Short mmCIF file of C-alpha atoms in Angstrom, two decimals:
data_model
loop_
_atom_site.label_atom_id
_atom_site.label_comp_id
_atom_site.label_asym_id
_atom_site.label_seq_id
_atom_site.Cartn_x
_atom_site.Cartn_y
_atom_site.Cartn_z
CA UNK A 1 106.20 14.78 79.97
CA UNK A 2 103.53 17.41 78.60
CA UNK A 3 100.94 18.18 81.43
CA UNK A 4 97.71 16.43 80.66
CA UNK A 5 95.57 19.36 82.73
CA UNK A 6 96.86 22.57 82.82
CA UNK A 7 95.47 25.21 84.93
CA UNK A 8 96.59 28.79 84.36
CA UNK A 9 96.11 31.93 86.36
CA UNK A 10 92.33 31.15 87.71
CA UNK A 11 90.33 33.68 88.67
CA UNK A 12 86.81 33.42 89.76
CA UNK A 13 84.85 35.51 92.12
CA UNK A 14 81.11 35.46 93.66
CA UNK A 15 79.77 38.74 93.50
CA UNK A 16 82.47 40.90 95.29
CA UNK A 17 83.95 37.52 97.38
CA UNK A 18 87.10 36.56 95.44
CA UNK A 19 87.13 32.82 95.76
CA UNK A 20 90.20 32.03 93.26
CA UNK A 21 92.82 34.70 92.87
CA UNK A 22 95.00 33.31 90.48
CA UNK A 23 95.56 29.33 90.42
CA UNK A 24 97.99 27.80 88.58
CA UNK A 25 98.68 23.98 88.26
CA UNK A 26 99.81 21.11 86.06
CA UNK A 27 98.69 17.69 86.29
CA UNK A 28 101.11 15.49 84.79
CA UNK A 29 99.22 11.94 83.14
CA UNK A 30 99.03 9.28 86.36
CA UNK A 31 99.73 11.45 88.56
CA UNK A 32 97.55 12.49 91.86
CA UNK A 33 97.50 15.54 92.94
CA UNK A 34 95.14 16.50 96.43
CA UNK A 35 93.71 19.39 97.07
CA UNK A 36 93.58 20.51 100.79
CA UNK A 37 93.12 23.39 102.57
CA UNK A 38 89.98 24.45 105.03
CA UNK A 39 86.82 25.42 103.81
CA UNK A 40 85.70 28.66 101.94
CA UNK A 41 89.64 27.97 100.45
CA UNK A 42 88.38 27.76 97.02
CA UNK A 43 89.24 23.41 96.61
CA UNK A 44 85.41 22.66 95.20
CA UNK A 45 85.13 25.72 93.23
CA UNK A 46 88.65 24.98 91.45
CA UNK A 47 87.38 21.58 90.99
CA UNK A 48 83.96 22.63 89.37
CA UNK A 49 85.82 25.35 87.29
CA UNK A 50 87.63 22.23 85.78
CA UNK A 51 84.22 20.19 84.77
CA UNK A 52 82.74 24.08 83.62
CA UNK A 53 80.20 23.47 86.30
CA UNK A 54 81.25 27.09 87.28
CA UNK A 55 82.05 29.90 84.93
CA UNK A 56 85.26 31.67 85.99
CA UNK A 57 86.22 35.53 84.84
CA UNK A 58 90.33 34.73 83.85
CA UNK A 59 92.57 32.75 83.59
CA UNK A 60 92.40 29.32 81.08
CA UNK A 61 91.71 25.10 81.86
CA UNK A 62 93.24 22.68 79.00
CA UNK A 63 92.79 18.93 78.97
CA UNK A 64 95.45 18.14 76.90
CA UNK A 65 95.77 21.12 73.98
CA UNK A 66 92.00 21.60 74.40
CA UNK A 67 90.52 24.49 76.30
CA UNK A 68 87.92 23.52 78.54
CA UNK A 69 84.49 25.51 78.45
CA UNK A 70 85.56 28.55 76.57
CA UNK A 71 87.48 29.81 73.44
CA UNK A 72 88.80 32.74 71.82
CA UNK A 73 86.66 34.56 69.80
CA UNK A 74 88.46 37.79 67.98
CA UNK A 75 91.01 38.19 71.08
CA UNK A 76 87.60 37.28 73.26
CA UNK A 77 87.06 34.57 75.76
CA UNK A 78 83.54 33.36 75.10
CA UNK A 79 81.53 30.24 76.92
CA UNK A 80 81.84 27.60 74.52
CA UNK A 81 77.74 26.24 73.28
CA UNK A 82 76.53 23.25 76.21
CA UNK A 83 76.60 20.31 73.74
CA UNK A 84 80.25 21.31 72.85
CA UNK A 85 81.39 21.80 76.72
CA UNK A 86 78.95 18.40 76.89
CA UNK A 87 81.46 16.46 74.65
CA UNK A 88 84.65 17.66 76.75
CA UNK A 89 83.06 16.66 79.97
CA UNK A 90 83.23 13.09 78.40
CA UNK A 91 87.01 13.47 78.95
CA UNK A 92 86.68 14.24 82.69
CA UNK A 93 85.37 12.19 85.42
CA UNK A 94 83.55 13.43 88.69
CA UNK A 95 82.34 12.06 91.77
CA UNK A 96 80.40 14.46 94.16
CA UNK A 97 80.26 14.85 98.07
CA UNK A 98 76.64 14.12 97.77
CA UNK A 99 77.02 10.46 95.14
CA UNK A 100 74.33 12.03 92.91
CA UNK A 101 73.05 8.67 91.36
CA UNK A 102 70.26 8.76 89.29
CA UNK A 103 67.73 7.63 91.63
CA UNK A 104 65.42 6.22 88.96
CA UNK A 105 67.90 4.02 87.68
CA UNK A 106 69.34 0.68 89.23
CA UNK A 107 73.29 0.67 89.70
CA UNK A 108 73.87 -1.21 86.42
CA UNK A 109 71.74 1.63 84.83
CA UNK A 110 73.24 4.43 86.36
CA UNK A 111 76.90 3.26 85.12
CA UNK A 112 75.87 1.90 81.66
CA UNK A 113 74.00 5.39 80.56
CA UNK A 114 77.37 7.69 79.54
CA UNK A 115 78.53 4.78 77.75
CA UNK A 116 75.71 4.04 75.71
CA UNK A 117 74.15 7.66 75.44
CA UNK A 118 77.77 9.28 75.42
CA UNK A 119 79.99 7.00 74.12
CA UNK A 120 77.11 5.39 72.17
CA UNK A 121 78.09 1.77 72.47
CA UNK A 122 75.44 -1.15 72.06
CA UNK A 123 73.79 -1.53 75.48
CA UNK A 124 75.28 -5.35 75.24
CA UNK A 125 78.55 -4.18 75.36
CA UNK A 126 77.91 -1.17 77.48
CA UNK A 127 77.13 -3.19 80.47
CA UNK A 128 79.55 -5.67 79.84
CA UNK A 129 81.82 -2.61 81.04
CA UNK A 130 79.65 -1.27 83.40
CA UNK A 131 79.37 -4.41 85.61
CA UNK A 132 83.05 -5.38 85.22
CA UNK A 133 83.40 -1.99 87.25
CA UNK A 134 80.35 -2.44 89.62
CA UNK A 135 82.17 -5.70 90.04
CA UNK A 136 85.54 -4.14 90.78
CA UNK A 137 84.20 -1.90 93.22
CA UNK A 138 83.00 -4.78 94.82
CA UNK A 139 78.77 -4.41 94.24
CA UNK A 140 78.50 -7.25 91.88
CA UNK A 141 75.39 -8.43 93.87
CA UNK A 142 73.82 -5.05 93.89
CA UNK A 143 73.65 -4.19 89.95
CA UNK A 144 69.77 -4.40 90.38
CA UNK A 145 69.48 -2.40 93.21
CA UNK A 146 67.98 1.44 93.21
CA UNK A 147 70.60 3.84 94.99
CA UNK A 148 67.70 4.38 97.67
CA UNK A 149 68.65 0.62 98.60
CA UNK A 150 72.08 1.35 99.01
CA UNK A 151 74.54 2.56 102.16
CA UNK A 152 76.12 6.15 101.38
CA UNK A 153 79.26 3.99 100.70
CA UNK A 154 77.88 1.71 98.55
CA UNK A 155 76.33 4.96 96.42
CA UNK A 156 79.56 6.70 96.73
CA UNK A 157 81.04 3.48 94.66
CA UNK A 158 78.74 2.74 92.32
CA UNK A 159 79.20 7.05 91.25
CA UNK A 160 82.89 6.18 91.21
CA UNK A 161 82.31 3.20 88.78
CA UNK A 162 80.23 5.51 86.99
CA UNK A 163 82.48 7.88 86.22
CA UNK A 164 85.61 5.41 85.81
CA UNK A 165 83.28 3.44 83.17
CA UNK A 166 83.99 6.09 80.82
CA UNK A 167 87.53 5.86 81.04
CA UNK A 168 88.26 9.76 81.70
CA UNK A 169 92.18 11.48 81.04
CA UNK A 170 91.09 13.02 84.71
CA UNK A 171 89.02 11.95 87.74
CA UNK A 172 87.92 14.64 89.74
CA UNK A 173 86.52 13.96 93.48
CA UNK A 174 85.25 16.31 95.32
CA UNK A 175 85.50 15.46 99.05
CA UNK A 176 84.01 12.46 98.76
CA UNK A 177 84.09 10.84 101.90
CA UNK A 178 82.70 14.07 103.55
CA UNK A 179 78.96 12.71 103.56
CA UNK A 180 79.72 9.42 105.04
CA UNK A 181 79.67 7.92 108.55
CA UNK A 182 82.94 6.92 109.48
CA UNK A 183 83.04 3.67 109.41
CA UNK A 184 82.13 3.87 105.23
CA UNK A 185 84.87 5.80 104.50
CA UNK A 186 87.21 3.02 104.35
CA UNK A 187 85.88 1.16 101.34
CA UNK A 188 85.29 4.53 99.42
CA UNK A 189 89.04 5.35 99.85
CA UNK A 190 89.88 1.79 99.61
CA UNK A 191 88.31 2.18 95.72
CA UNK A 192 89.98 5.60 94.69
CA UNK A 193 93.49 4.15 96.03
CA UNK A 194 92.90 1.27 93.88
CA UNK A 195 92.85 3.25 90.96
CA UNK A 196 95.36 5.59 91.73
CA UNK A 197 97.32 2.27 91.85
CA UNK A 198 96.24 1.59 88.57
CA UNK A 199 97.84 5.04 86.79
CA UNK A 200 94.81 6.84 86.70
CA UNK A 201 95.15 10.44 86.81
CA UNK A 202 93.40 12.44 89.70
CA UNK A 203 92.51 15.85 91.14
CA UNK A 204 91.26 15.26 94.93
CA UNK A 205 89.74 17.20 97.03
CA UNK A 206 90.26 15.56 100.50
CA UNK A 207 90.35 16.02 104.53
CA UNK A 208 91.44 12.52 104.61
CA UNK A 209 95.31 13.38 105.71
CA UNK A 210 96.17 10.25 106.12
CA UNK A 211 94.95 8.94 102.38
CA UNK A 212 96.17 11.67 101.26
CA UNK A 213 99.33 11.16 102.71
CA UNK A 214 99.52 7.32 101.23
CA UNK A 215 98.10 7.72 97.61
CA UNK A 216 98.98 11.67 96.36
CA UNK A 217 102.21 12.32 94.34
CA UNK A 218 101.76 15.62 95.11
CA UNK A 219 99.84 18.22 97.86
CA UNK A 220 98.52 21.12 96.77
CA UNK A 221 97.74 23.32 99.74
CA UNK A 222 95.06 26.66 99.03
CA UNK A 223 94.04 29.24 101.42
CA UNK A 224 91.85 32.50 100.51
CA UNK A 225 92.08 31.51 96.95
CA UNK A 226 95.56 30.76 96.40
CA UNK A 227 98.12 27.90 96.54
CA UNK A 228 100.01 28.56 99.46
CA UNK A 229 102.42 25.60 99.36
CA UNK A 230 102.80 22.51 97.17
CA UNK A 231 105.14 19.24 96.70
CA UNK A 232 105.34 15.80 98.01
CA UNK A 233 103.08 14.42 101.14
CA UNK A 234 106.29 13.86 103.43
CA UNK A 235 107.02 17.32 102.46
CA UNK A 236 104.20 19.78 102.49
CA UNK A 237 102.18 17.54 105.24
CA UNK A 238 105.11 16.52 107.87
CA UNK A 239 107.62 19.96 107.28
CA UNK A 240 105.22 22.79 106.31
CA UNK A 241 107.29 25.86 105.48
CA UNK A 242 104.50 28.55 105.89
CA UNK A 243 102.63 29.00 108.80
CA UNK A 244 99.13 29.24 107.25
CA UNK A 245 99.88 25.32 106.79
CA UNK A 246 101.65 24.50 109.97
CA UNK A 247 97.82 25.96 111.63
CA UNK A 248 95.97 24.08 108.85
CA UNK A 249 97.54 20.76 110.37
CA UNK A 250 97.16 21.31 113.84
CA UNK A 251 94.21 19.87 113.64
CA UNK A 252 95.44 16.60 112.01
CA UNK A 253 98.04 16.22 114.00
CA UNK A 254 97.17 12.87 115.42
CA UNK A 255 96.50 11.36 112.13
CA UNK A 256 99.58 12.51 110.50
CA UNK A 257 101.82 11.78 113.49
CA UNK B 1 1.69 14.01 99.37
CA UNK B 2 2.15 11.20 98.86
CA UNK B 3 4.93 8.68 100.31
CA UNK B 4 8.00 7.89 97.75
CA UNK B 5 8.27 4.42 96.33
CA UNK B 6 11.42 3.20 95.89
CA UNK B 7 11.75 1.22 92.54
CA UNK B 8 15.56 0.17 92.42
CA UNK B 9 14.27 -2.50 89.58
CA UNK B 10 13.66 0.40 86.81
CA UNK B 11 16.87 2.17 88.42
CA UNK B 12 18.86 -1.06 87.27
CA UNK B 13 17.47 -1.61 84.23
CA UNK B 14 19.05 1.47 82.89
CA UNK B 15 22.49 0.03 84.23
CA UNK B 16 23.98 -0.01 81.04
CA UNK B 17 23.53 3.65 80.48
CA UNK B 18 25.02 4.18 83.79
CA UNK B 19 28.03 2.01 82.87
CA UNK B 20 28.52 3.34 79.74
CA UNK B 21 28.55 7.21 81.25
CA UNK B 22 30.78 5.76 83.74
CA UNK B 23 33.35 4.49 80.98
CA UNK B 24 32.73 8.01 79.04
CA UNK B 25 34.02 9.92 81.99
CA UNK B 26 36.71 7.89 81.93
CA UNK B 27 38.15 8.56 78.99
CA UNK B 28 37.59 12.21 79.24
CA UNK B 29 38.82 12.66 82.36
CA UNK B 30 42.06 10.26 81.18
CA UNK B 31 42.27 12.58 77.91
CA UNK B 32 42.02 15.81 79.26
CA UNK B 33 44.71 14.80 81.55
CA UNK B 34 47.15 13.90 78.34
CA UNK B 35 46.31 16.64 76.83
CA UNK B 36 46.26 19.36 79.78
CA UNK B 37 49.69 17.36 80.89
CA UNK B 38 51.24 18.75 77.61
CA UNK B 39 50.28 22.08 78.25
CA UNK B 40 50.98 21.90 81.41
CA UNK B 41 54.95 20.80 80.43
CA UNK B 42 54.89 23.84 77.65
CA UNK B 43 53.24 25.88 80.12
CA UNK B 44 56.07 25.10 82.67
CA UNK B 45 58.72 24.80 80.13
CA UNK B 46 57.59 28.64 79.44
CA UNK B 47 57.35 29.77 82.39
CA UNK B 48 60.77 29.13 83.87
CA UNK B 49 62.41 29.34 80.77
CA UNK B 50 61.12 31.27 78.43
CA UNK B 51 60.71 35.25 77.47
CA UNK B 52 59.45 38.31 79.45
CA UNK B 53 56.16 38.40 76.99
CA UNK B 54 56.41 34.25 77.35
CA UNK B 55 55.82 34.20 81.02
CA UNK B 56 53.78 36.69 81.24
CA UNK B 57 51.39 34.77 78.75
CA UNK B 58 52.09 31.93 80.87
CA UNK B 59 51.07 33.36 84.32
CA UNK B 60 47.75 34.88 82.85
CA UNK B 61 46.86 31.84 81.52
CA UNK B 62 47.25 30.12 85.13
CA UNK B 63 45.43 33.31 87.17
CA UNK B 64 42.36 33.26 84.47
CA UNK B 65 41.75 29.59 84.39
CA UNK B 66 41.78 29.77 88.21
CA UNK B 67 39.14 32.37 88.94
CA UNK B 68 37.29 31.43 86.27
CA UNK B 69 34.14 28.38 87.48
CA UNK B 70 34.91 25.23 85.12
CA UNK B 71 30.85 25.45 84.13
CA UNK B 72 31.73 28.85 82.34
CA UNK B 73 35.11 27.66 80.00
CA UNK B 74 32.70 24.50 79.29
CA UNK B 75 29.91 26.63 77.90
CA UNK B 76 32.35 29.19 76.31
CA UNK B 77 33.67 25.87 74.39
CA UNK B 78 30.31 24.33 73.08
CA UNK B 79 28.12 27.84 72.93
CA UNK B 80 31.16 30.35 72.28
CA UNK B 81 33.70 28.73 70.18
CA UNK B 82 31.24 28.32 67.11
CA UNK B 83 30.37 31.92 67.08
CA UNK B 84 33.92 32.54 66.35
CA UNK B 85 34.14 30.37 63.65
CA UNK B 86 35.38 27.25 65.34
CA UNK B 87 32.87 24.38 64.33
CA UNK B 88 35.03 21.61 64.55
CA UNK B 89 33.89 20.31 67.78
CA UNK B 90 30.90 18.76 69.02
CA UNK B 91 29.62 18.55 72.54
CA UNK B 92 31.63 15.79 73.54
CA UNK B 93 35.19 17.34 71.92
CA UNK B 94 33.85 20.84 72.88
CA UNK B 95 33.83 19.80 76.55
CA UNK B 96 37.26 17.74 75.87
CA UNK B 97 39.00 21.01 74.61
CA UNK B 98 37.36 23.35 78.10
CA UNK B 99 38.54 20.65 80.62
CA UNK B 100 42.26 20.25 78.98
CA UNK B 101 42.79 23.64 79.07
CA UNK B 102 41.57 23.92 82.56
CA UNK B 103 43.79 21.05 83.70
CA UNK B 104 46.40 22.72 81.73
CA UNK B 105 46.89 25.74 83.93
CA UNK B 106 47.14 23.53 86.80
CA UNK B 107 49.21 21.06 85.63
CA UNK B 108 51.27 23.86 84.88
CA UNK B 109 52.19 24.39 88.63
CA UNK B 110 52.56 21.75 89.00
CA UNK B 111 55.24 20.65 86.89
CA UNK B 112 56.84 23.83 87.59
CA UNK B 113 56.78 22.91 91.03
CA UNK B 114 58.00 19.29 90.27
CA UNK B 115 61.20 20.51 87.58
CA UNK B 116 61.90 23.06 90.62
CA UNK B 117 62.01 20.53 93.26
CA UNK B 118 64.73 18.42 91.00
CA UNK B 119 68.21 18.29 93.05
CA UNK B 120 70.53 20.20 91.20
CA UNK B 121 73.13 17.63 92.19
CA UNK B 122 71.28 15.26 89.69
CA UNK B 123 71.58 18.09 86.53
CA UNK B 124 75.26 18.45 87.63
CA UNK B 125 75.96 14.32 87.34
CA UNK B 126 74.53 14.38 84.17
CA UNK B 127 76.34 16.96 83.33
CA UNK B 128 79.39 15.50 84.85
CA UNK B 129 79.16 12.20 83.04
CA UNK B 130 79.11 14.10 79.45
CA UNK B 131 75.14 13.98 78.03
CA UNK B 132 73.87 16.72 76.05
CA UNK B 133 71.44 18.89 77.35
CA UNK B 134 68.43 17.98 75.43
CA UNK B 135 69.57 13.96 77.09
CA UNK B 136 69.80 15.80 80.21
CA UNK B 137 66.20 16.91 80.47
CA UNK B 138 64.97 13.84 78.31
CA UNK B 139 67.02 10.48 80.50
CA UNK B 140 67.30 11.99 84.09
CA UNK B 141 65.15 15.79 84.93
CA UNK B 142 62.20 14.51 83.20
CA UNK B 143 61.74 10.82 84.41
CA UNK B 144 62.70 12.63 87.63
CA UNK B 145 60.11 14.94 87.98
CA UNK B 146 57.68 12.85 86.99
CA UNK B 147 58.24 10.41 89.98
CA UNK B 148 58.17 13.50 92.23
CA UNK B 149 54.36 14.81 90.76
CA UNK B 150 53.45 11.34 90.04
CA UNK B 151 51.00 11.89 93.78
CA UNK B 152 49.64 15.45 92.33
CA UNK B 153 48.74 13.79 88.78
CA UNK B 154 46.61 11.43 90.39
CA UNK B 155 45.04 13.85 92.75
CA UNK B 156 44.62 15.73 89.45
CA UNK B 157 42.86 12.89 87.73
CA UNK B 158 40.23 11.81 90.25
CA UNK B 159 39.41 15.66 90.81
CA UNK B 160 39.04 15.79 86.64
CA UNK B 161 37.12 12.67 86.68
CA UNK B 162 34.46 14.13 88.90
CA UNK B 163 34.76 16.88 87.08
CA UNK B 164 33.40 15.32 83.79
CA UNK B 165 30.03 15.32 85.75
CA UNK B 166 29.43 18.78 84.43
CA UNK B 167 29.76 17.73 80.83
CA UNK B 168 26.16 16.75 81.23
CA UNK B 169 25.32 20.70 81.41
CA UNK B 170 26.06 20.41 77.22
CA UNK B 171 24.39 16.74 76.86
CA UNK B 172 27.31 14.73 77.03
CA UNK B 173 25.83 11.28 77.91
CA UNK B 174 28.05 10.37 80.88
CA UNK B 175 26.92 9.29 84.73
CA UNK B 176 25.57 12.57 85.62
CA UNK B 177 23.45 12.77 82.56
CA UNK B 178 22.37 8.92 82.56
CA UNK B 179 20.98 10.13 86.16
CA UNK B 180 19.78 13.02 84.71
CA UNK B 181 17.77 11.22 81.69
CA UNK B 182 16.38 8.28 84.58
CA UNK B 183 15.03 11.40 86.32
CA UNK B 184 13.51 13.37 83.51
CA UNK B 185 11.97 9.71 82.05
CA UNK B 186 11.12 8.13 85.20
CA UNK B 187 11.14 10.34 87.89
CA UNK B 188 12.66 7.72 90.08
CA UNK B 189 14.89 10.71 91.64
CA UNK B 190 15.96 9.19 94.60
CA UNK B 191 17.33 5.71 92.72
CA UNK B 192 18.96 7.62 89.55
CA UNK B 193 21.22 9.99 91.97
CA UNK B 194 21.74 7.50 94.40
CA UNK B 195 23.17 5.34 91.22
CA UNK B 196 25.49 7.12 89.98
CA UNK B 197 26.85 8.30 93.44
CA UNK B 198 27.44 5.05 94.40
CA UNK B 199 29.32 4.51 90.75
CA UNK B 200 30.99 7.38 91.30
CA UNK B 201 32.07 6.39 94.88
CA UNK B 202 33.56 3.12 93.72
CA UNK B 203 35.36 4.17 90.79
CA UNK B 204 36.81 6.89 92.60
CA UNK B 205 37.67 4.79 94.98
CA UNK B 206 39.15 1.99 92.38
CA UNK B 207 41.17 4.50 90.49
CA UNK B 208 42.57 5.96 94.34
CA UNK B 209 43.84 2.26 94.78
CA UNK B 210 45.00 1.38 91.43
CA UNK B 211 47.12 5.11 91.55
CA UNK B 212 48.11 4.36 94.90
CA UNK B 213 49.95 1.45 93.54
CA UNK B 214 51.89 2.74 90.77
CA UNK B 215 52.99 5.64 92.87
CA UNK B 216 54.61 2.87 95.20
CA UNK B 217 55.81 1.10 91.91
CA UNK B 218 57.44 4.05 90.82
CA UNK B 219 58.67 5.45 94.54
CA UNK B 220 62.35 5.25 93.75
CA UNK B 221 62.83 8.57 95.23
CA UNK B 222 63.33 8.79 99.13
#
């Protein structure tokens, strides 16, 4: 089966800090692959790199056979123009640490605008699908509500319906759970395991080890830029070869255990 | 000299001229806020965005209009403008065109400040859920930033609407110049200014509570 995101040789830096030093990885269609690692590792930045929310100096991002964010110009890698990277991003879905609802809009608003201003359905049919997700994330009494009316985890939802709504060949989340008291977590993971259930394809970032553990196919594990170790959960989270890892997971050891 | 008679009767038989300055300041104040709000979004637009020679332009405009006393733009507008060939506007338009551009420079700050003060995370969503960048600015920054300066535009438009008391320097008829003419025609001094501050007091007042309202209307953003 022909990768449907395929990440090749990254490289990004910040100034003279070298956050990604060569990154490559395949996402196979329905699969879910978790990023984990400690901070400053380079997780969000490889996420972001894949929504060309961050410009990176080598390396090449396809969606299927499409490049993502650049092209080659005369045997030169040039920033594709916004409304073109605009029309890939349609492809991709992303939920943020932070929810990032519109906080003008209600939560039927919020997931009905990419449909009808990106996909450009009728606004009839575009919340027909926007409340059959606000209902399947279990907010079907909030669709009026403003996101200032809502618990982190209810927010955190109703940006996961958004982005689901639009029916994206990848979901990205980026540590989404991070924000949110403890005891919100649940139903936010409860969601994204849902729809991992369902076939859709992922790339999570995630210091949940013990979702991780249940819903990824496959864990990718980064330190100082690179992957350090990858393969399945019972592998690369319960017999670590390395032992940047086996430190990593001294600090989860009571989940994982 | 002699003691001051009050005569509130002659005072309120000019009430109509009152009222009718009242309603004239108004509807400059409310125009030279549409107006000075455009330049001010240009002016903003230009500032963060645009050229070297752009801002530059930009930032001059804001530090003149600043230093410079309202009274003088308004007389460089009705006295000035004709002398350079610009005829098209009488005293009332004249005055409309000084107090725009006035409001412009600050409304230029201030939707500066307002665009600056937009979370990125909300630019990134859009950008995350696939609009274009002109739907960007258009469906979430601008909508956005207006909630966040909605307080500042209606600080803005009572301090215009007082304002509008100096068109009466160039004879616009509003409720410093209906004072004015009760004054001049019946030297009832006391009455006419007490009149219109007392209008001036309650529509002040009335427009405060009416803004006050559709900033809580539109207070989406906590």
């Amino acid at each position: 089966m022909a990768p449907i995101l395929k990440i090749s040789d990254l490289h990004k830096h910040f100034g003279p800090l070298e956050v990604l030093r060569g990154i490559s990885l395949d996402v196979d269609p329905g699969q879910v692959v978790a990023l984990v690692g400690a901070s400053g590792s380079g997780k969000t930045t490889l996420l972001r790199c894949v929504n060309a929310l961050e410009d990176y100096h080598k390396g090449s991002i396809s969606l299927g056979d499409e490049q993502i964010g650049y092209q080659e110009l005369n045997g030169r890698r040039v920033r594709l123009p916004e409304s073109r990277v605009a029309r890939q991003r349609a492809d991709l879905g992303m939920v943020f640490q932070s929810y990032n609802l519109f906080p003008h809009m209600t939560v039927l608003d919020n997931v009905a605008l990419g449909l009808v201003y990106v996909q450009k359905k009728s606004r009839a049919e575009a919340e027909r699908i926007a409340l059959s997700w606000i209902e399947r994330v279990g907010l079907a009494e909030k669709v009026k509500s403003y996101p200032f009316q809502l618990s982190g985890g209810q927010q955190q939802r109703v940006a996961i319906a958004r982005a689901v709504a639009m029916q994206p060949k990848v979901m990205l989340f980026d540590e989404v759970t991070s924000a949110l008291d403890p005891e919100l977590i649940g139903e936010v993971l409860a969601v994204m395991q849902n729809l991992a259930r369902g076939g859709q394809t992922m790339l999570v970032v995630s210091h949940e080890m013990m979702f991780v553990r249940e819903v990824a196919h496959r864990v990718v594990f980064m330190d100082g830029g690179v992957i350090v170790e990858q393969g399945p959960p019972e592998e690369v989270l319960v017999r670590p070869r390395t032992e940047r890892l086996q430190t990593f997971l001294t600090r989860f050891r009571g989940v994982l255990r | 000299m002699g003691a001051y008679h009050f005569n509130w009767f002659l005072a309120w038989q000019s009430f109509p001229r009152f009222y009718w300055g009242l309603a004239l300041g108004l509807e400059l104040a409310a125009l030279s806020l549409l107006i000075g709000s455009v330049i001010g979004m240009a002016g903003a637009f230009g500032r963060s965005f645009g050229p070297t020679w752009l801002r530059l332009a930009v930032m001059s405009y804001v530090e003149f209009i600043r230093n410079v006393p309202l009274l003088l733009l308004i007389y460089f507008a009705f006295y000035g403008l004709p002398k350079i060939g610009i005829t098209m506007f009488d005293n009332v338009w004249s005055f409309v065109v000084a107090l725009s551009v006035y409001s412009g420079a600050y409304l230029t700050e201030v939707f500066r400040a307002g665009v600056n003060s937009v979370p990125v995370g909300y630019t990134e969503a859009a950008k995350a859920v696939g609009l274009m960048p002109w739907q960007r600015v258009r469906l979430i920054i601008l909508p956005v930033t207006f909630r966040i300066i909605l307080p500042s535009l209606s600080n803005t438009f009572i301090s215009l609407f007082k304002d509008t008391a100096l068109a009466s320097a160039v004879a616009v008829p509003e409720l410093t110049y209906a004072a004015e003419w009760l004054n001049v025609n019946t030297f009832r001094t006391i009455e006419a200014w007490t009149f219109a501050a007392v209008m001036y007091l309650f529509a002040g007042y009335g427009i405060a509570f009416i803004l006050r309202r559709i900033e809580r209307r539109y207070a989406v953003i906590r």
